[in-house]
Amino acid sequence: MISFKDVSKRYKDGTTAVDSISFTVNKGEFFVLIGPSGSGKTTTLKMMNRLIPLSDGTIFIDGEKISEYNIHELRWNIGYVLQQIALFPHMTIEENIAIVPELKQWGKAKIHERVTELLDMVGLDPETYRNRKPNELSGGEQQRVGVVRALAADPEIILMDEPFSALDPISRDKLQEDIIHLQKMIKKTIVFVTHDMNEAIKLADRICLMNQGKIIQLGTPDEILKTP
Ligand code: ADP
Ligand code: ADP
């Protein structure tokens, strides 16, 4: 589904953030990129939806080079969840979730129905929450909205960059459970960045361990744990 072939990224200042990596993420897989700060995880993620350009190599999605996709199609079909909670403060929860569906010109009724379904999925009562503003929600609740916003227009791929790292441990545990449950329902391809091995083991089908821009190990949680 997503395939990296000898991909490198050098930033303008000469930093090699990603150094000739190749790997494939399978359809429906929960794929976790892990490594210390500065190892190239975020750079790897951002190249997948062309938030930043590659310096070398090729990325394929469904066998087609991402450089050949229409950029809007690509972005709309890849959900993206940020580390920082990034809801628009002046918009209601419903309006925040509806951004991509609006761009896709879904009708009002369809959007309303979808927002109801999404809030239900993460245990937020739709009638209580849809008309609230983000500052009327706790951090954990806001990040739940951030997660379902990325799912709103039913993308096949969802990228998540340390989505739970800003949360307190209890909210984080809850959201990890939610995301496991969610993945069982939606069966989408998820690429998830973290530096927390416990989180990776809990969530991943496969873990890709990075260091200094390279892939050090790639395997199931069991395989990673068995390696000395
Ligand atoms: P991680 O997500 O694993 O923390 P990043 O992909 O953010 O790693 O960063 C990898 C390396 O690239 C780091 O050395 C970082 O400082 C550097 N880097 C990231 N973004 C930029 C940028 N815009 N310009 C220059 N260097 C960058
Ligand atoms: P993350 O924690 O998600 O890896 P960072 O805190 O490393 O993100 O980076 C935040 C922003 O600063 C990003 O847009 C990244 O591209 C940029 N950045 C990171 N490192 C550098 C750097 N060495 N030089 C310039 N920009 C950087």
PDB file of C-alpha atoms and ligand atoms in Angstrom:
ATOM      1  CA  MET A   1       0.000   0.000   0.000  1.00  0.00           C
ATOM      2  CA  ILE A   2       2.728   2.507   1.039  1.00  0.00           C
ATOM      3  CA  SER A   3       6.172   1.720  -0.219  1.00  0.00           C
ATOM      4  CA  PHE A   4       9.449   3.612   0.315  1.00  0.00           C
ATOM      5  CA  LYS A   5      12.260   2.877  -2.104  1.00  0.00           C
ATOM      6  CA  ASP A   6      15.702   4.268  -1.142  1.00  0.00           C
ATOM      7  CA  VAL A   7      14.185   7.464   0.214  1.00  0.00           C
ATOM      8  CA  SER A   8      16.422  10.195   1.606  1.00  0.00           C
ATOM      9  CA  LYS A   9      15.782  13.657   2.955  1.00  0.00           C
ATOM     10  CA  ARG A  10      18.429  16.310   3.329  1.00  0.00           C
ATOM     11  CA  TYR A  11      17.285  19.656   4.703  1.00  0.00           C
ATOM     12  CA  LYS A  12      18.661  22.883   3.250  1.00  0.00           C
ATOM     13  CA  ASP A  13      21.084  23.300   6.160  1.00  0.00           C
ATOM     14  CA  GLY A  14      22.729  19.991   5.180  1.00  0.00           C
ATOM     15  CA  THR A  15      21.111  17.804   7.869  1.00  0.00           C
ATOM     16  CA  THR A  16      20.458  14.308   6.545  1.00  0.00           C
ATOM     17  CA  ALA A  17      17.234  13.516   8.380  1.00  0.00           C
ATOM     18  CA  VAL A  18      16.420  10.325   6.462  1.00  0.00           C
ATOM     19  CA  ASP A  19      19.140   8.247   4.856  1.00  0.00           C
ATOM     20  CA  SER A  20      18.107   5.874   2.059  1.00  0.00           C
ATOM     21  CA  ILE A  21      15.297   3.955   3.706  1.00  0.00           C
ATOM     22  CA  SER A  22      13.149   1.271   2.083  1.00  0.00           C
ATOM     23  CA  PHE A  23      10.113  -0.401   3.613  1.00  0.00           C
ATOM     24  CA  THR A  24       6.523  -1.303   2.856  1.00  0.00           C
ATOM     25  CA  VAL A  25       3.420  -0.726   4.943  1.00  0.00           C
ATOM     26  CA  ASN A  26       0.690  -3.247   4.181  1.00  0.00           C
ATOM     27  CA  LYS A  27      -2.950  -2.402   3.670  1.00  0.00           C
ATOM     28  CA  GLY A  28      -4.850  -2.321   6.958  1.00  0.00           C
ATOM     29  CA  GLU A  29      -1.663  -2.514   8.998  1.00  0.00           C
ATOM     30  CA  PHE A  30      -0.952  -0.602  12.206  1.00  0.00           C
ATOM     31  CA  PHE A  31       2.627   0.418  11.515  1.00  0.00           C
ATOM     32  CA  VAL A  32       4.626   2.177  14.214  1.00  0.00           C
ATOM     33  CA  LEU A  33       7.731   4.271  13.554  1.00  0.00           C
ATOM     34  CA  ILE A  34       9.802   4.474  16.714  1.00  0.00           C
ATOM     35  CA  GLY A  35      13.188   5.933  17.584  1.00  0.00           C
ATOM     36  CA  PRO A  36      14.862   8.601  19.662  1.00  0.00           C
ATOM     37  CA  SER A  37      14.247  12.290  19.089  1.00  0.00           C
ATOM     38  CA  GLY A  38      15.890  13.412  15.859  1.00  0.00           C
ATOM     39  CA  SER A  39      15.979   9.929  14.297  1.00  0.00           C
ATOM     40  CA  GLY A  40      13.862  10.983  11.302  1.00  0.00           C
ATOM     41  CA  LYS A  41      10.387   9.710  12.233  1.00  0.00           C
ATOM     42  CA  THR A  42       8.478  12.940  11.638  1.00  0.00           C
ATOM     43  CA  THR A  43      10.380  13.605   8.425  1.00  0.00           C
ATOM     44  CA  THR A  44       9.460  10.110   7.197  1.00  0.00           C
ATOM     45  CA  LEU A  45       5.805  10.690   8.037  1.00  0.00           C
ATOM     46  CA  LYS A  46       5.644  14.140   6.443  1.00  0.00           C
ATOM     47  CA  MET A  47       7.054  12.844   3.166  1.00  0.00           C
ATOM     48  CA  MET A  48       4.132  10.397   2.847  1.00  0.00           C
ATOM     49  CA  ASN A  49       1.566  13.119   2.228  1.00  0.00           C
ATOM     50  CA  ARG A  50       4.044  15.473   0.551  1.00  0.00           C
ATOM     51  CA  LEU A  51       4.165  17.947   3.411  1.00  0.00           C
ATOM     52  CA  ILE A  52       7.882  17.967   2.638  1.00  0.00           C
ATOM     53  CA  PRO A  53       9.611  16.937  -0.599  1.00  0.00           C
ATOM     54  CA  LEU A  54      12.057  14.031  -0.869  1.00  0.00           C
ATOM     55  CA  SER A  55      15.689  14.569  -1.777  1.00  0.00           C
ATOM     56  CA  ASP A  56      16.111  11.095  -3.281  1.00  0.00           C
ATOM     57  CA  GLY A  57      14.207   7.903  -3.917  1.00  0.00           C
ATOM     58  CA  THR A  58      10.533   7.207  -4.497  1.00  0.00           C
ATOM     59  CA  ILE A  59       7.410   6.726  -2.419  1.00  0.00           C
ATOM     60  CA  PHE A  60       4.551   4.709  -3.890  1.00  0.00           C
ATOM     61  CA  ILE A  61       0.965   4.546  -2.690  1.00  0.00           C
ATOM     62  CA  ASP A  62      -1.029   1.729  -4.237  1.00  0.00           C
ATOM     63  CA  GLY A  63       1.773   1.300  -6.751  1.00  0.00           C
ATOM     64  CA  GLU A  64       1.640   4.880  -7.973  1.00  0.00           C
ATOM     65  CA  LYS A  65       4.355   7.461  -7.285  1.00  0.00           C
ATOM     66  CA  ILE A  66       3.066  10.069  -4.833  1.00  0.00           C
ATOM     67  CA  SER A  67       4.640  12.775  -6.989  1.00  0.00           C
ATOM     68  CA  GLU A  68       2.079  11.890  -9.648  1.00  0.00           C
ATOM     69  CA  TYR A  69      -0.964  12.236  -7.427  1.00  0.00           C
ATOM     70  CA  ASN A  70      -3.014  15.402  -7.454  1.00  0.00           C
ATOM     71  CA  ILE A  71      -1.860  17.072  -4.242  1.00  0.00           C
ATOM     72  CA  HIS A  72      -5.396  17.789  -2.979  1.00  0.00           C
ATOM     73  CA  GLU A  73      -6.558  14.250  -3.643  1.00  0.00           C
ATOM     74  CA  LEU A  74      -3.501  12.958  -1.831  1.00  0.00           C
ATOM     75  CA  ARG A  75      -4.028  15.178   1.222  1.00  0.00           C
ATOM     76  CA  TRP A  76      -7.751  14.532   1.421  1.00  0.00           C
ATOM     77  CA  ASN A  77      -7.233  10.812   1.224  1.00  0.00           C
ATOM     78  CA  ILE A  78      -4.616  10.719   3.942  1.00  0.00           C
ATOM     79  CA  GLY A  79      -5.768  11.682   7.430  1.00  0.00           C
ATOM     80  CA  TYR A  80      -3.190  13.426   9.596  1.00  0.00           C
ATOM     81  CA  VAL A  81      -3.190  13.711  13.377  1.00  0.00           C
ATOM     82  CA  LEU A  82      -0.687  16.051  14.970  1.00  0.00           C
ATOM     83  CA  GLN A  83       1.118  15.887  18.274  1.00  0.00           C
ATOM     84  CA  GLN A  84      -0.215  19.257  19.340  1.00  0.00           C
ATOM     85  CA  ILE A  85      -3.958  19.406  19.579  1.00  0.00           C
ATOM     86  CA  ALA A  86      -4.765  21.461  16.532  1.00  0.00           C
ATOM     87  CA  LEU A  87      -8.496  22.143  16.513  1.00  0.00           C
ATOM     88  CA  PHE A  88      -9.589  25.541  15.259  1.00  0.00           C
ATOM     89  CA  PRO A  89     -10.660  27.419  18.410  1.00  0.00           C
ATOM     90  CA  HIS A  90     -13.427  29.532  16.860  1.00  0.00           C
ATOM     91  CA  MET A  91     -15.108  26.594  15.168  1.00  0.00           C
ATOM     92  CA  THR A  92     -17.428  24.100  16.847  1.00  0.00           C
ATOM     93  CA  ILE A  93     -16.481  20.447  17.182  1.00  0.00           C
ATOM     94  CA  GLU A  94     -18.806  19.610  14.279  1.00  0.00           C
ATOM     95  CA  GLU A  95     -17.239  22.307  12.072  1.00  0.00           C
ATOM     96  CA  ASN A  96     -13.754  21.099  12.967  1.00  0.00           C
ATOM     97  CA  ILE A  97     -14.586  17.521  12.041  1.00  0.00           C
ATOM     98  CA  ALA A  98     -16.347  18.618   8.844  1.00  0.00           C
ATOM     99  CA  ILE A  99     -13.404  20.449   7.252  1.00  0.00           C
ATOM    100  CA  VAL A 100     -12.434  17.806   4.711  1.00  0.00           C
ATOM    101  CA  PRO A 101     -16.014  16.611   4.067  1.00  0.00           C
ATOM    102  CA  GLU A 102     -16.894  20.278   3.336  1.00  0.00           C
ATOM    103  CA  LEU A 103     -13.984  20.528   0.911  1.00  0.00           C
ATOM    104  CA  LYS A 104     -15.296  17.393  -0.730  1.00  0.00           C
ATOM    105  CA  GLN A 105     -18.697  19.080  -0.922  1.00  0.00           C
ATOM    106  CA  TRP A 106     -20.613  16.500   1.015  1.00  0.00           C
ATOM    107  CA  GLY A 107     -24.168  17.634   1.762  1.00  0.00           C
ATOM    108  CA  LYS A 108     -25.227  18.951   5.178  1.00  0.00           C
ATOM    109  CA  ALA A 109     -27.249  15.849   6.078  1.00  0.00           C
ATOM    110  CA  LYS A 110     -24.425  13.482   5.230  1.00  0.00           C
ATOM    111  CA  ILE A 111     -21.951  15.562   7.237  1.00  0.00           C
ATOM    112  CA  HIS A 112     -24.288  15.682  10.241  1.00  0.00           C
ATOM    113  CA  GLU A 113     -24.690  11.919  10.140  1.00  0.00           C
ATOM    114  CA  ARG A 114     -20.958  11.338   9.790  1.00  0.00           C
ATOM    115  CA  VAL A 115     -20.134  13.629  12.737  1.00  0.00           C
ATOM    116  CA  THR A 116     -22.650  11.723  14.882  1.00  0.00           C
ATOM    117  CA  GLU A 117     -21.081   8.421  13.921  1.00  0.00           C
ATOM    118  CA  LEU A 118     -17.516   9.641  14.562  1.00  0.00           C
ATOM    119  CA  LEU A 119     -18.239  11.165  17.975  1.00  0.00           C
ATOM    120  CA  ASP A 120     -20.008   7.953  18.969  1.00  0.00           C
ATOM    121  CA  MET A 121     -16.959   5.922  17.922  1.00  0.00           C
ATOM    122  CA  VAL A 122     -14.784   7.655  20.515  1.00  0.00           C
ATOM    123  CA  GLY A 123     -17.367   7.798  23.264  1.00  0.00           C
ATOM    124  CA  LEU A 124     -18.307  11.484  23.016  1.00  0.00           C
ATOM    125  CA  ASP A 125     -22.075  11.989  23.119  1.00  0.00           C
ATOM    126  CA  PRO A 126     -22.822  13.696  19.773  1.00  0.00           C
ATOM    127  CA  GLU A 127     -25.616  15.915  21.017  1.00  0.00           C
ATOM    128  CA  THR A 128     -23.552  17.145  23.955  1.00  0.00           C
ATOM    129  CA  TYR A 129     -20.358  17.751  22.031  1.00  0.00           C
ATOM    130  CA  ARG A 130     -21.106  18.735  18.439  1.00  0.00           C
ATOM    131  CA  ASN A 131     -21.855  22.395  19.146  1.00  0.00           C
ATOM    132  CA  ARG A 132     -19.174  22.963  21.755  1.00  0.00           C
ATOM    133  CA  LYS A 133     -15.989  24.910  21.099  1.00  0.00           C
ATOM    134  CA  PRO A 134     -12.640  23.155  21.616  1.00  0.00           C
ATOM    135  CA  ASN A 135     -11.885  25.076  24.851  1.00  0.00           C
ATOM    136  CA  GLU A 136     -14.979  23.496  26.407  1.00  0.00           C
ATOM    137  CA  LEU A 137     -13.337  20.060  26.100  1.00  0.00           C
ATOM    138  CA  SER A 138     -10.547  18.476  28.120  1.00  0.00           C
ATOM    139  CA  GLY A 139      -7.195  17.792  26.440  1.00  0.00           C
ATOM    140  CA  GLY A 140      -8.049  14.112  26.053  1.00  0.00           C
ATOM    141  CA  GLU A 141     -11.443  14.915  24.558  1.00  0.00           C
ATOM    142  CA  GLN A 142      -9.892  17.406  22.133  1.00  0.00           C
ATOM    143  CA  GLN A 143      -7.372  14.856  20.980  1.00  0.00           C
ATOM    144  CA  ARG A 144     -10.212  12.320  20.448  1.00  0.00           C
ATOM    145  CA  VAL A 145     -11.786  14.906  18.164  1.00  0.00           C
ATOM    146  CA  GLY A 146      -8.401  15.366  16.459  1.00  0.00           C
ATOM    147  CA  VAL A 147      -8.301  11.629  15.781  1.00  0.00           C
ATOM    148  CA  VAL A 148     -11.819  11.364  14.358  1.00  0.00           C
ATOM    149  CA  ARG A 149     -11.349  14.533  12.323  1.00  0.00           C
ATOM    150  CA  ALA A 150      -8.569  12.701  10.488  1.00  0.00           C
ATOM    151  CA  LEU A 151     -11.031   9.875   9.778  1.00  0.00           C
ATOM    152  CA  ALA A 152     -13.896  12.132   8.712  1.00  0.00           C
ATOM    153  CA  ALA A 153     -13.834  11.664   4.958  1.00  0.00           C
ATOM    154  CA  ASP A 154     -12.939   7.983   5.306  1.00  0.00           C
ATOM    155  CA  PRO A 155      -9.313   8.086   4.142  1.00  0.00           C
ATOM    156  CA  GLU A 156      -7.537   4.799   3.466  1.00  0.00           C
ATOM    157  CA  ILE A 157      -4.403   5.990   5.270  1.00  0.00           C
ATOM    158  CA  ILE A 158      -4.064   7.796   8.584  1.00  0.00           C
ATOM    159  CA  LEU A 159      -0.786   9.325   9.741  1.00  0.00           C
ATOM    160  CA  MET A 160      -0.359  10.064  13.445  1.00  0.00           C
ATOM    161  CA  ASP A 161       2.592  11.945  14.890  1.00  0.00           C
ATOM    162  CA  GLU A 162       2.868  11.257  18.627  1.00  0.00           C
ATOM    163  CA  PRO A 163      -0.820  12.029  19.001  1.00  0.00           C
ATOM    164  CA  PHE A 164      -0.986  11.140  22.683  1.00  0.00           C
ATOM    165  CA  SER A 165       2.319  12.471  23.961  1.00  0.00           C
ATOM    166  CA  ALA A 166       0.862  15.735  25.276  1.00  0.00           C
ATOM    167  CA  LEU A 167      -1.773  13.919  27.346  1.00  0.00           C
ATOM    168  CA  ASP A 168      -1.717  12.848  30.980  1.00  0.00           C
ATOM    169  CA  PRO A 169      -1.087   9.096  31.517  1.00  0.00           C
ATOM    170  CA  ILE A 170      -4.751   8.261  32.198  1.00  0.00           C
ATOM    171  CA  SER A 171      -6.058  10.009  29.072  1.00  0.00           C
ATOM    172  CA  ARG A 172      -3.241   8.442  27.083  1.00  0.00           C
ATOM    173  CA  ASP A 173      -4.171   4.922  28.242  1.00  0.00           C
ATOM    174  CA  LYS A 174      -7.804   5.577  27.347  1.00  0.00           C
ATOM    175  CA  LEU A 175      -6.943   6.894  23.897  1.00  0.00           C
ATOM    176  CA  GLN A 176      -4.644   3.956  23.237  1.00  0.00           C
ATOM    177  CA  GLU A 177      -7.543   1.616  24.030  1.00  0.00           C
ATOM    178  CA  ASP A 178      -9.817   3.720  21.808  1.00  0.00           C
ATOM    179  CA  ILE A 179      -7.446   3.590  18.900  1.00  0.00           C
ATOM    180  CA  ILE A 180      -7.059  -0.202  19.154  1.00  0.00           C
ATOM    181  CA  HIS A 181     -10.840  -0.529  19.172  1.00  0.00           C
ATOM    182  CA  LEU A 182     -11.169   1.994  16.337  1.00  0.00           C
ATOM    183  CA  GLN A 183      -8.646   0.177  14.163  1.00  0.00           C
ATOM    184  CA  LYS A 184     -10.608  -3.078  14.589  1.00  0.00           C
ATOM    185  CA  MET A 185     -13.709  -1.273  13.282  1.00  0.00           C
ATOM    186  CA  ILE A 186     -12.249   0.762  10.433  1.00  0.00           C
ATOM    187  CA  LYS A 187      -9.359  -1.496   9.316  1.00  0.00           C
ATOM    188  CA  LYS A 188      -7.453   1.382   7.723  1.00  0.00           C
ATOM    189  CA  THR A 189      -3.722   1.677   7.252  1.00  0.00           C
ATOM    190  CA  ILE A 190      -2.240   3.601  10.173  1.00  0.00           C
ATOM    191  CA  VAL A 191       1.311   4.938  10.390  1.00  0.00           C
ATOM    192  CA  PHE A 192       1.951   6.044  13.938  1.00  0.00           C
ATOM    193  CA  VAL A 193       5.038   7.861  15.259  1.00  0.00           C
ATOM    194  CA  THR A 194       6.115   7.512  18.874  1.00  0.00           C
ATOM    195  CA  HIS A 195       9.243   7.366  20.999  1.00  0.00           C
ATOM    196  CA  ASP A 196       7.494   5.214  23.613  1.00  0.00           C
ATOM    197  CA  MET A 197       8.258   1.478  23.227  1.00  0.00           C
ATOM    198  CA  ASN A 198       5.384   0.440  25.511  1.00  0.00           C
ATOM    199  CA  GLU A 199       2.982   2.373  23.319  1.00  0.00           C
ATOM    200  CA  ALA A 200       4.497   0.820  20.186  1.00  0.00           C
ATOM    201  CA  ILE A 201       4.184  -2.725  21.561  1.00  0.00           C
ATOM    202  CA  LYS A 202       0.616  -2.140  22.637  1.00  0.00           C
ATOM    203  CA  LEU A 203      -0.545  -0.754  19.279  1.00  0.00           C
ATOM    204  CA  ALA A 204       1.626  -2.088  16.478  1.00  0.00           C
ATOM    205  CA  ASP A 205       1.215  -4.889  13.995  1.00  0.00           C
ATOM    206  CA  ARG A 206       4.795  -4.077  13.026  1.00  0.00           C
ATOM    207  CA  ILE A 207       7.377  -1.758  14.501  1.00  0.00           C
ATOM    208  CA  CYS A 208      10.007   0.090  12.485  1.00  0.00           C
ATOM    209  CA  LEU A 209      12.888   1.192  14.656  1.00  0.00           C
ATOM    210  CA  MET A 210      14.819   4.219  13.356  1.00  0.00           C
ATOM    211  CA  ASN A 211      18.078   5.792  14.405  1.00  0.00           C
ATOM    212  CA  GLN A 212      19.999   8.608  12.726  1.00  0.00           C
ATOM    213  CA  GLY A 213      17.801   8.506   9.652  1.00  0.00           C
ATOM    214  CA  LYS A 214      18.166   4.776   9.077  1.00  0.00           C
ATOM    215  CA  ILE A 215      16.017   1.740   9.784  1.00  0.00           C
ATOM    216  CA  ILE A 216      17.672  -0.360  12.458  1.00  0.00           C
ATOM    217  CA  GLN A 217      14.984  -3.037  12.829  1.00  0.00           C
ATOM    218  CA  LEU A 218      11.602  -3.864  11.387  1.00  0.00           C
ATOM    219  CA  GLY A 219       9.305  -6.579  12.687  1.00  0.00           C
ATOM    220  CA  THR A 220       6.366  -7.578  14.830  1.00  0.00           C
ATOM    221  CA  PRO A 221       6.434  -6.536  18.500  1.00  0.00           C
ATOM    222  CA  ASP A 222       7.432 -10.122  19.400  1.00  0.00           C
ATOM    223  CA  GLU A 223      10.308 -10.099  16.940  1.00  0.00           C
ATOM    224  CA  ILE A 224      11.504  -6.722  18.200  1.00  0.00           C
ATOM    225  CA  LEU A 225      11.319  -7.841  21.843  1.00  0.00           C
ATOM    226  CA  LYS A 226      13.201 -11.096  21.150  1.00  0.00           C
ATOM    227  CA  THR A 227      16.127  -9.295  19.544  1.00  0.00           C
ATOM    228  CA  PRO A 228      18.842  -8.662  22.118  1.00  0.00           C
TER     229      PRO A 228
HETATM  230  P1  ADP B   1      12.110  12.747  14.888  1.00  0.00           P
HETATM  231  O1  ADP B   1      10.724  12.889  14.389  1.00  0.00           O
HETATM  232  O2  ADP B   1      12.573  11.334  14.950  1.00  0.00           O
HETATM  233  O3  ADP B   1      12.346  13.490  16.167  1.00  0.00           O
HETATM  234  P2  ADP B   1      12.791  14.537  12.723  1.00  0.00           P
HETATM  235  O4  ADP B   1      12.359  13.885  11.490  1.00  0.00           O
HETATM  236  O5  ADP B   1      11.929  15.590  13.318  1.00  0.00           O
HETATM  237  O6  ADP B   1      13.096  13.405  13.797  1.00  0.00           O
HETATM  238  O7  ADP B   1      14.227  15.149  12.531  1.00  0.00           O
HETATM  239  C1  ADP B   1      15.303  14.402  11.979  1.00  0.00           C
HETATM  240  C2  ADP B   1      16.522  15.308  11.892  1.00  0.00           C
HETATM  241  O8  ADP B   1      16.259  16.325  10.953  1.00  0.00           O
HETATM  242  C3  ADP B   1      16.866  16.020  13.196  1.00  0.00           C
HETATM  243  O9  ADP B   1      18.270  16.114  13.234  1.00  0.00           O
HETATM  244  C4  ADP B   1      16.212  17.372  13.038  1.00  0.00           C
HETATM  245  O10 ADP B   1      16.879  18.354  13.786  1.00  0.00           O
HETATM  246  C5  ADP B   1      16.372  17.611  11.556  1.00  0.00           C
HETATM  247  N1  ADP B   1      15.314  18.487  11.005  1.00  0.00           N
HETATM  248  C6  ADP B   1      13.972  18.308  11.108  1.00  0.00           C
HETATM  249  N2  ADP B   1      13.311  19.265  10.467  1.00  0.00           N
HETATM  250  C7  ADP B   1      14.259  20.078   9.933  1.00  0.00           C
HETATM  251  C8  ADP B   1      14.217  21.262   9.149  1.00  0.00           C
HETATM  252  N3  ADP B   1      13.069  21.808   8.759  1.00  0.00           N
HETATM  253  N4  ADP B   1      15.382  21.805   8.780  1.00  0.00           N
HETATM  254  C9  ADP B   1      16.551  21.265   9.141  1.00  0.00           C
HETATM  255  N5  ADP B   1      16.667  20.144   9.883  1.00  0.00           N
HETATM  256  C10 ADP B   1      15.546  19.565  10.273  1.00  0.00           C
HETATM  257  P1  ADP B   2       8.697  16.748  16.258  1.00  0.00           P
HETATM  258  O1  ADP B   2       8.832  16.850  17.739  1.00  0.00           O
HETATM  259  O2  ADP B   2       7.318  16.537  15.778  1.00  0.00           O
HETATM  260  O3  ADP B   2       9.704  15.805  15.646  1.00  0.00           O
HETATM  261  P2  ADP B   2      10.276  19.073  16.066  1.00  0.00           P
HETATM  262  O4  ADP B   2      10.028  19.676  17.391  1.00  0.00           O
HETATM  263  O5  ADP B   2      11.519  18.285  15.813  1.00  0.00           O
HETATM  264  O6  ADP B   2       9.018  18.185  15.677  1.00  0.00           O
HETATM  265  O7  ADP B   2      10.185  20.185  14.955  1.00  0.00           O
HETATM  266  C1  ADP B   2       9.196  21.189  14.971  1.00  0.00           C
HETATM  267  C2  ADP B   2       9.329  21.970  13.685  1.00  0.00           C
HETATM  268  O8  ADP B   2      10.636  22.523  13.538  1.00  0.00           O
HETATM  269  C3  ADP B   2       9.107  21.096  12.457  1.00  0.00           C
HETATM  270  O9  ADP B   2       8.417  21.841  11.484  1.00  0.00           O
HETATM  271  C4  ADP B   2      10.499  20.758  11.995  1.00  0.00           C
HETATM  272  O10 ADP B   2      10.517  20.518  10.594  1.00  0.00           O
HETATM  273  C5  ADP B   2      11.263  21.997  12.392  1.00  0.00           C
HETATM  274  N1  ADP B   2      12.647  21.659  12.754  1.00  0.00           N
HETATM  275  C6  ADP B   2      13.066  20.652  13.543  1.00  0.00           C
HETATM  276  N2  ADP B   2      14.384  20.616  13.647  1.00  0.00           N
HETATM  277  C7  ADP B   2      14.836  21.664  12.905  1.00  0.00           C
HETATM  278  C8  ADP B   2      16.117  22.174  12.611  1.00  0.00           C
HETATM  279  N3  ADP B   2      17.232  21.595  13.066  1.00  0.00           N
HETATM  280  N4  ADP B   2      16.194  23.257  11.824  1.00  0.00           N
HETATM  281  C9  ADP B   2      15.097  23.826  11.342  1.00  0.00           C
HETATM  282  N5  ADP B   2      13.857  23.395  11.590  1.00  0.00           N
HETATM  283  C10 ADP B   2      13.727  22.330  12.354  1.00  0.00           C
END
